Amino acid sequence: YYSTMVHLFTGIYVRKLSILYIEDELNIRINIKKTLKLFCENVFDVENISIAKEILQKNRIDIIICDINLPDCDGIEFIKELRKTDKTIPVILLTAYTDKKYLLEATKLKLIDYLTKPIDFKSLNNALQRCVQEILDNSRYVISFRNNIQYNVSHNRLIDNNNKEEEIHLTSKELDLLNFLIKNNNRVCSADELKFSIWENSLEASDSALKNLLNKLRKKIGKESIINNSSIGYKLEY
């Protein structure tokens, strides 16, 4: 089950997680941002801590990648301050130093990784994968639908925030449909592939059964949350 969730979540984070990347050297920032965009659409790249704090105030950030040597504030001091209010957000520190003093300070900050520049693709990829695992372990990733309904991906829980965070029951078929749409939320899914993924028995996988299931799920997460393109298929919106 857990490995399945990790695979599902990896598919989501490539498209949906937000990364804040702080680096004052322009060429390095441009190159690493290009690499980060291979993993994630939402990359905020900034040159100093002041701008980073503004981004944090106005946006949901899931992962922070921060250079230590910055013009307006030491990266370690920034993370120390951050940890006073957020003890779980995954953080990767980048540095040109291997000084034991920095390493000792960094170990106190609950980092995902401490990478020495120049950064290679494999090291960055591995660190980001550990960030995803950390998000899963801390149940940080929640999908918010427009009608104040939220879905916790790692726990498969649908919560109604309009009604004192009451849990909305999802049947196994509704869960299968929702998770499949989440995993493939970057595209329109055809009716045939939805039926194939949800029903083992092809005789049960009728157009009417799928339509009925879609209507039931829409009632729970919001009618506007599943878009129907009649000529192609269905897509999740959130």
mmCIF file of C-alpha atoms in Angstrom:
data_model
loop_
_atom_site.group_PDB
_atom_site.id
_atom_site.type_symbol
_atom_site.label_atom_id
_atom_site.label_comp_id
_atom_site.label_asym_id
_atom_site.label_seq_id
_atom_site.Cartn_x
_atom_site.Cartn_y
_atom_site.Cartn_z
ATOM 1 C CA TYR A 1 0.000 0.000 0.000
ATOM 2 C CA TYR A 2 2.679 2.473 1.052
ATOM 3 C CA SER A 3 4.784 1.923 -2.063
ATOM 4 C CA THR A 4 1.656 2.502 -4.140
ATOM 5 C CA MET A 5 1.058 5.804 -2.349
ATOM 6 C CA VAL A 6 4.661 6.865 -2.904
ATOM 7 C CA HIS A 7 4.282 6.137 -6.622
ATOM 8 C CA LEU A 8 1.003 8.053 -6.713
ATOM 9 C CA PHE A 9 2.449 10.972 -4.834
ATOM 10 C CA THR A 10 5.534 11.155 -7.020
ATOM 11 C CA GLY A 11 3.250 11.594 -10.020
ATOM 12 C CA ILE A 12 1.476 14.417 -8.248
ATOM 13 C CA TYR A 13 4.517 16.281 -7.004
ATOM 14 C CA VAL A 14 6.069 16.462 -10.465
ATOM 15 C CA ARG A 15 3.215 18.743 -11.409
ATOM 16 C CA LYS A 16 1.730 20.207 -8.260
ATOM 17 C CA LEU A 17 4.245 20.813 -5.491
ATOM 18 C CA SER A 18 5.772 24.257 -5.092
ATOM 19 C CA ILE A 19 9.507 24.661 -4.618
ATOM 20 C CA LEU A 20 11.157 27.814 -3.268
ATOM 21 C CA TYR A 21 14.750 27.987 -4.512
ATOM 22 C CA ILE A 22 17.048 30.650 -3.026
ATOM 23 C CA GLU A 23 20.381 31.317 -4.766
ATOM 24 C CA ASP A 24 22.133 34.651 -5.380
ATOM 25 C CA GLU A 25 24.442 33.507 -8.212
ATOM 26 C CA LEU A 26 22.422 34.050 -11.381
ATOM 27 C CA ASN A 27 24.015 31.406 -13.621
ATOM 28 C CA ILE A 28 23.742 28.713 -10.969
ATOM 29 C CA ARG A 29 20.140 29.697 -10.249
ATOM 30 C CA ILE A 30 19.185 29.540 -13.929
ATOM 31 C CA ASN A 31 20.757 26.108 -14.405
ATOM 32 C CA ILE A 32 19.330 24.505 -11.276
ATOM 33 C CA LYS A 33 15.901 26.008 -11.945
ATOM 34 C CA LYS A 34 15.921 24.284 -15.357
ATOM 35 C CA THR A 35 16.586 21.007 -13.580
ATOM 36 C CA LEU A 36 13.911 21.637 -10.957
ATOM 37 C CA LYS A 37 11.366 22.352 -13.704
ATOM 38 C CA LEU A 38 11.822 18.759 -14.837
ATOM 39 C CA PHE A 39 10.310 17.709 -11.509
ATOM 40 C CA CYS A 40 7.853 20.461 -10.766
ATOM 41 C CA GLU A 41 5.959 23.187 -12.612
ATOM 42 C CA ASN A 42 5.866 25.578 -9.659
ATOM 43 C CA VAL A 43 9.405 26.788 -8.972
ATOM 44 C CA PHE A 44 9.920 30.166 -7.296
ATOM 45 C CA ASP A 45 13.564 31.142 -7.793
ATOM 46 C CA VAL A 46 14.764 34.168 -5.841
ATOM 47 C CA GLU A 47 18.118 35.807 -5.145
ATOM 48 C CA ASN A 48 17.790 36.669 -1.463
ATOM 49 C CA ILE A 49 16.001 35.933 1.813
ATOM 50 C CA SER A 50 13.887 39.109 1.764
ATOM 51 C CA ILE A 51 12.152 38.079 -1.443
ATOM 52 C CA ALA A 52 11.932 34.479 -0.191
ATOM 53 C CA LYS A 53 9.985 35.636 2.874
ATOM 54 C CA GLU A 54 7.535 37.521 0.667
ATOM 55 C CA ILE A 55 7.002 34.378 -1.428
ATOM 56 C CA LEU A 56 6.399 32.321 1.713
ATOM 57 C CA GLN A 57 3.787 34.788 2.941
ATOM 58 C CA LYS A 58 1.831 34.835 -0.320
ATOM 59 C CA ASN A 59 2.168 31.249 -1.588
ATOM 60 C CA ARG A 60 1.955 27.687 -0.442
ATOM 61 C CA ILE A 61 5.494 26.310 -0.488
ATOM 62 C CA ASP A 62 6.099 22.571 -0.120
ATOM 63 C CA ILE A 63 9.896 22.336 -0.407
ATOM 64 C CA ILE A 64 12.686 24.857 0.234
ATOM 65 C CA ILE A 65 16.099 24.671 -1.439
ATOM 66 C CA CYS A 66 18.442 27.298 -0.022
ATOM 67 C CA ASP A 67 22.057 28.285 -0.535
ATOM 68 C CA ILE A 68 23.970 28.999 2.682
ATOM 69 C CA ASN A 69 26.010 31.964 1.473
ATOM 70 C CA LEU A 70 23.492 34.703 0.658
ATOM 71 C CA PRO A 71 23.977 38.501 0.537
ATOM 72 C CA ASP A 72 21.324 39.590 3.040
ATOM 73 C CA CYS A 73 21.195 36.662 5.470
ATOM 74 C CA ASP A 74 23.012 33.433 6.190
ATOM 75 C CA GLY A 75 20.955 30.517 4.858
ATOM 76 C CA ILE A 76 21.363 28.587 8.095
ATOM 77 C CA GLU A 77 20.060 31.544 10.128
ATOM 78 C CA PHE A 78 17.073 31.792 7.783
ATOM 79 C CA ILE A 79 16.209 28.126 8.295
ATOM 80 C CA LYS A 80 16.675 28.472 12.070
ATOM 81 C CA GLU A 81 14.102 31.267 12.032
ATOM 82 C CA LEU A 82 11.784 29.257 9.797
ATOM 83 C CA ARG A 83 11.936 26.255 12.137
ATOM 84 C CA LYS A 84 10.384 28.348 14.919
ATOM 85 C CA THR A 85 7.103 28.353 13.011
ATOM 86 C CA ASP A 86 7.394 25.351 10.667
ATOM 87 C CA LYS A 87 9.228 22.312 11.975
ATOM 88 C CA THR A 88 8.354 19.909 9.156
ATOM 89 C CA ILE A 89 8.671 21.603 5.758
ATOM 90 C CA PRO A 90 11.409 19.731 3.837
ATOM 91 C CA VAL A 91 14.587 21.782 3.403
ATOM 92 C CA ILE A 92 17.645 21.119 1.238
ATOM 93 C CA LEU A 93 20.705 23.284 1.905
ATOM 94 C CA LEU A 94 23.259 23.989 -0.818
ATOM 95 C CA THR A 95 26.790 25.110 -0.112
ATOM 96 C CA ALA A 96 30.225 25.488 -1.618
ATOM 97 C CA TYR A 97 31.697 24.681 1.785
ATOM 98 C CA THR A 98 32.484 21.409 3.530
ATOM 99 C CA ASP A 99 33.425 23.149 6.787
ATOM 100 C CA LYS A 100 32.555 21.021 9.834
ATOM 101 C CA LYS A 101 31.077 24.098 11.526
ATOM 102 C CA TYR A 102 28.446 24.387 8.795
ATOM 103 C CA LEU A 103 27.767 20.674 8.869
ATOM 104 C CA LEU A 104 27.268 20.739 12.639
ATOM 105 C CA GLU A 105 24.882 23.691 12.438
ATOM 106 C CA ALA A 106 22.983 22.073 9.568
ATOM 107 C CA THR A 107 22.383 18.833 11.482
ATOM 108 C CA LYS A 108 20.328 20.772 14.030
ATOM 109 C CA LEU A 109 17.860 22.007 11.427
ATOM 110 C CA LYS A 110 16.102 18.728 10.510
ATOM 111 C CA LEU A 111 17.280 18.965 6.915
ATOM 112 C CA ILE A 112 16.441 16.525 4.163
ATOM 113 C CA ASP A 113 19.925 16.938 2.698
ATOM 114 C CA TYR A 114 23.062 19.070 2.674
ATOM 115 C CA LEU A 115 24.445 19.196 -0.874
ATOM 116 C CA THR A 116 27.839 20.555 -1.895
ATOM 117 C CA LYS A 117 27.996 22.556 -5.120
ATOM 118 C CA PRO A 118 28.266 21.917 -7.995
ATOM 119 C CA ILE A 119 25.091 19.858 -7.672
ATOM 120 C CA ASP A 120 24.656 16.825 -9.907
ATOM 121 C CA PHE A 121 21.282 15.626 -11.184
ATOM 122 C CA LYS A 122 21.352 12.322 -9.269
ATOM 123 C CA SER A 123 22.017 13.963 -5.904
ATOM 124 C CA LEU A 124 19.261 16.523 -6.445
ATOM 125 C CA ASN A 125 16.823 13.871 -7.621
ATOM 126 C CA ASN A 126 17.537 11.708 -4.558
ATOM 127 C CA ALA A 127 17.102 14.675 -2.231
ATOM 128 C CA LEU A 128 13.772 15.602 -3.827
ATOM 129 C CA GLN A 129 12.570 12.007 -3.519
ATOM 130 C CA ARG A 130 13.364 12.159 0.202
ATOM 131 C CA CYS A 131 11.408 15.404 0.400
ATOM 132 C CA VAL A 132 8.395 13.623 -1.066
ATOM 133 C CA GLN A 133 8.779 10.822 1.469
ATOM 134 C CA GLU A 134 8.977 13.387 4.274
ATOM 135 C CA ILE A 135 5.794 15.066 3.045
ATOM 136 C CA LEU A 136 4.046 11.698 3.026
ATOM 137 C CA ASP A 137 5.311 10.812 6.491
ATOM 138 C CA ASN A 138 4.061 14.117 7.880
ATOM 139 C CA SER A 139 0.797 14.009 5.915
ATOM 140 C CA ARG A 140 1.518 17.487 4.615
ATOM 141 C CA TYR A 141 -0.016 17.090 1.201
ATOM 142 C CA VAL A 142 -3.672 18.020 1.049
ATOM 143 C CA ILE A 143 -5.645 18.777 -2.098
ATOM 144 C CA SER A 144 -8.119 21.624 -1.650
ATOM 145 C CA PHE A 145 -11.211 21.654 -3.830
ATOM 146 C CA ARG A 146 -13.088 24.872 -4.521
ATOM 147 C CA ASN A 147 -16.026 24.177 -2.188
ATOM 148 C CA ASN A 148 -13.799 23.957 0.932
ATOM 149 C CA ILE A 149 -13.504 20.175 0.689
ATOM 150 C CA GLN A 150 -10.008 18.774 1.222
ATOM 151 C CA TYR A 151 -8.482 15.407 0.385
ATOM 152 C CA ASN A 152 -5.505 14.033 2.313
ATOM 153 C CA VAL A 153 -3.594 12.013 -0.270
ATOM 154 C CA SER A 154 -1.543 9.908 2.109
ATOM 155 C CA HIS A 155 -4.478 8.968 4.360
ATOM 156 C CA ASN A 156 -7.199 8.736 1.684
ATOM 157 C CA ARG A 157 -9.424 11.008 3.777
ATOM 158 C CA LEU A 158 -11.947 13.494 2.382
ATOM 159 C CA ILE A 159 -12.713 16.310 4.836
ATOM 160 C CA ASP A 160 -15.610 18.787 4.802
ATOM 161 C CA ASN A 161 -14.265 22.049 6.246
ATOM 162 C CA ASN A 162 -17.748 23.559 6.012
ATOM 163 C CA ASN A 163 -18.950 21.146 8.663
ATOM 164 C CA LYS A 164 -16.391 21.086 11.508
ATOM 165 C CA GLU A 165 -13.888 19.015 9.505
ATOM 166 C CA GLU A 166 -16.268 16.088 9.265
ATOM 167 C CA GLU A 167 -14.929 13.175 7.242
ATOM 168 C CA ILE A 168 -16.844 12.319 4.078
ATOM 169 C CA HIS A 169 -17.001 8.590 3.428
ATOM 170 C CA LEU A 170 -15.666 7.405 0.082
ATOM 171 C CA THR A 171 -16.402 3.953 -1.276
ATOM 172 C CA SER A 172 -13.545 1.865 -2.643
ATOM 173 C CA LYS A 173 -14.616 2.630 -6.224
ATOM 174 C CA GLU A 174 -14.855 6.364 -5.481
ATOM 175 C CA LEU A 175 -11.338 6.239 -3.995
ATOM 176 C CA ASP A 176 -10.042 4.409 -7.052
ATOM 177 C CA LEU A 177 -11.572 7.005 -9.348
ATOM 178 C CA LEU A 178 -10.353 9.991 -7.334
ATOM 179 C CA ASN A 179 -6.802 8.658 -6.978
ATOM 180 C CA PHE A 180 -6.601 7.832 -10.682
ATOM 181 C CA LEU A 181 -7.751 11.334 -11.632
ATOM 182 C CA ILE A 182 -5.236 12.861 -9.198
ATOM 183 C CA LYS A 183 -2.396 10.760 -10.551
ATOM 184 C CA ASN A 184 -3.259 11.858 -14.099
ATOM 185 C CA ASN A 185 -4.435 15.373 -13.374
ATOM 186 C CA ASN A 186 -2.204 16.905 -16.054
ATOM 187 C CA ARG A 187 -4.394 15.498 -18.834
ATOM 188 C CA VAL A 188 -7.887 14.432 -19.839
ATOM 189 C CA CYS A 189 -8.584 10.750 -19.066
ATOM 190 C CA SER A 190 -10.753 8.811 -21.482
ATOM 191 C CA ALA A 191 -13.842 6.979 -20.282
ATOM 192 C CA ASP A 192 -12.353 3.671 -21.404
ATOM 193 C CA GLU A 193 -9.174 4.004 -19.355
ATOM 194 C CA LEU A 194 -11.177 5.068 -16.298
ATOM 195 C CA LYS A 195 -13.372 1.990 -16.621
ATOM 196 C CA PHE A 196 -10.358 -0.257 -17.162
ATOM 197 C CA SER A 197 -8.572 1.099 -14.094
ATOM 198 C CA ILE A 198 -11.579 0.857 -11.744
ATOM 199 C CA TRP A 199 -13.406 -2.345 -12.678
ATOM 200 C CA GLU A 200 -11.712 -5.726 -12.962
ATOM 201 C CA ASN A 201 -14.793 -7.264 -14.543
ATOM 202 C CA SER A 202 -15.297 -5.751 -17.999
ATOM 203 C CA LEU A 203 -18.997 -6.646 -17.855
ATOM 204 C CA GLU A 204 -19.430 -4.296 -14.902
ATOM 205 C CA ALA A 205 -17.484 -1.479 -16.573
ATOM 206 C CA SER A 206 -20.380 0.032 -18.478
ATOM 207 C CA ASP A 207 -20.838 3.645 -19.524
ATOM 208 C CA SER A 208 -23.763 3.975 -17.146
ATOM 209 C CA ALA A 209 -21.723 2.566 -14.223
ATOM 210 C CA LEU A 210 -18.958 5.090 -14.853
ATOM 211 C CA LYS A 211 -21.416 7.958 -15.203
ATOM 212 C CA ASN A 212 -23.098 6.938 -11.952
ATOM 213 C CA LEU A 213 -19.737 6.753 -10.143
ATOM 214 C CA LEU A 214 -18.657 10.139 -11.489
ATOM 215 C CA ASN A 215 -21.916 11.722 -10.315
ATOM 216 C CA LYS A 216 -21.506 10.256 -6.827
ATOM 217 C CA LEU A 217 -17.944 11.532 -6.537
ATOM 218 C CA ARG A 218 -18.933 14.965 -7.867
ATOM 219 C CA LYS A 219 -21.552 15.259 -5.111
ATOM 220 C CA LYS A 220 -18.806 14.763 -2.536
ATOM 221 C CA ILE A 221 -15.944 16.870 -3.933
ATOM 222 C CA GLY A 222 -17.959 19.418 -5.926
ATOM 223 C CA LYS A 223 -19.594 19.277 -9.342
ATOM 224 C CA GLU A 224 -17.058 21.678 -10.838
ATOM 225 C CA SER A 225 -14.122 19.556 -9.672
ATOM 226 C CA ILE A 226 -14.458 16.987 -12.468
ATOM 227 C CA ILE A 227 -14.562 18.538 -15.927
ATOM 228 C CA ASN A 228 -16.256 16.576 -18.695
ATOM 229 C CA ASN A 229 -14.956 16.935 -22.234
ATOM 230 C CA SER A 230 -17.621 14.964 -24.057
ATOM 231 C CA SER A 231 -15.412 14.112 -27.023
ATOM 232 C CA ILE A 232 -12.313 13.143 -25.022
ATOM 233 C CA GLY A 233 -12.978 12.294 -21.364
ATOM 234 C CA TYR A 234 -12.612 13.661 -17.813
ATOM 235 C CA LYS A 235 -10.147 15.819 -15.922
ATOM 236 C CA LEU A 236 -9.824 16.794 -12.261
ATOM 237 C CA GLU A 237 -9.712 20.507 -11.413
ATOM 238 C CA TYR A 238 -8.528 21.918 -8.069
#
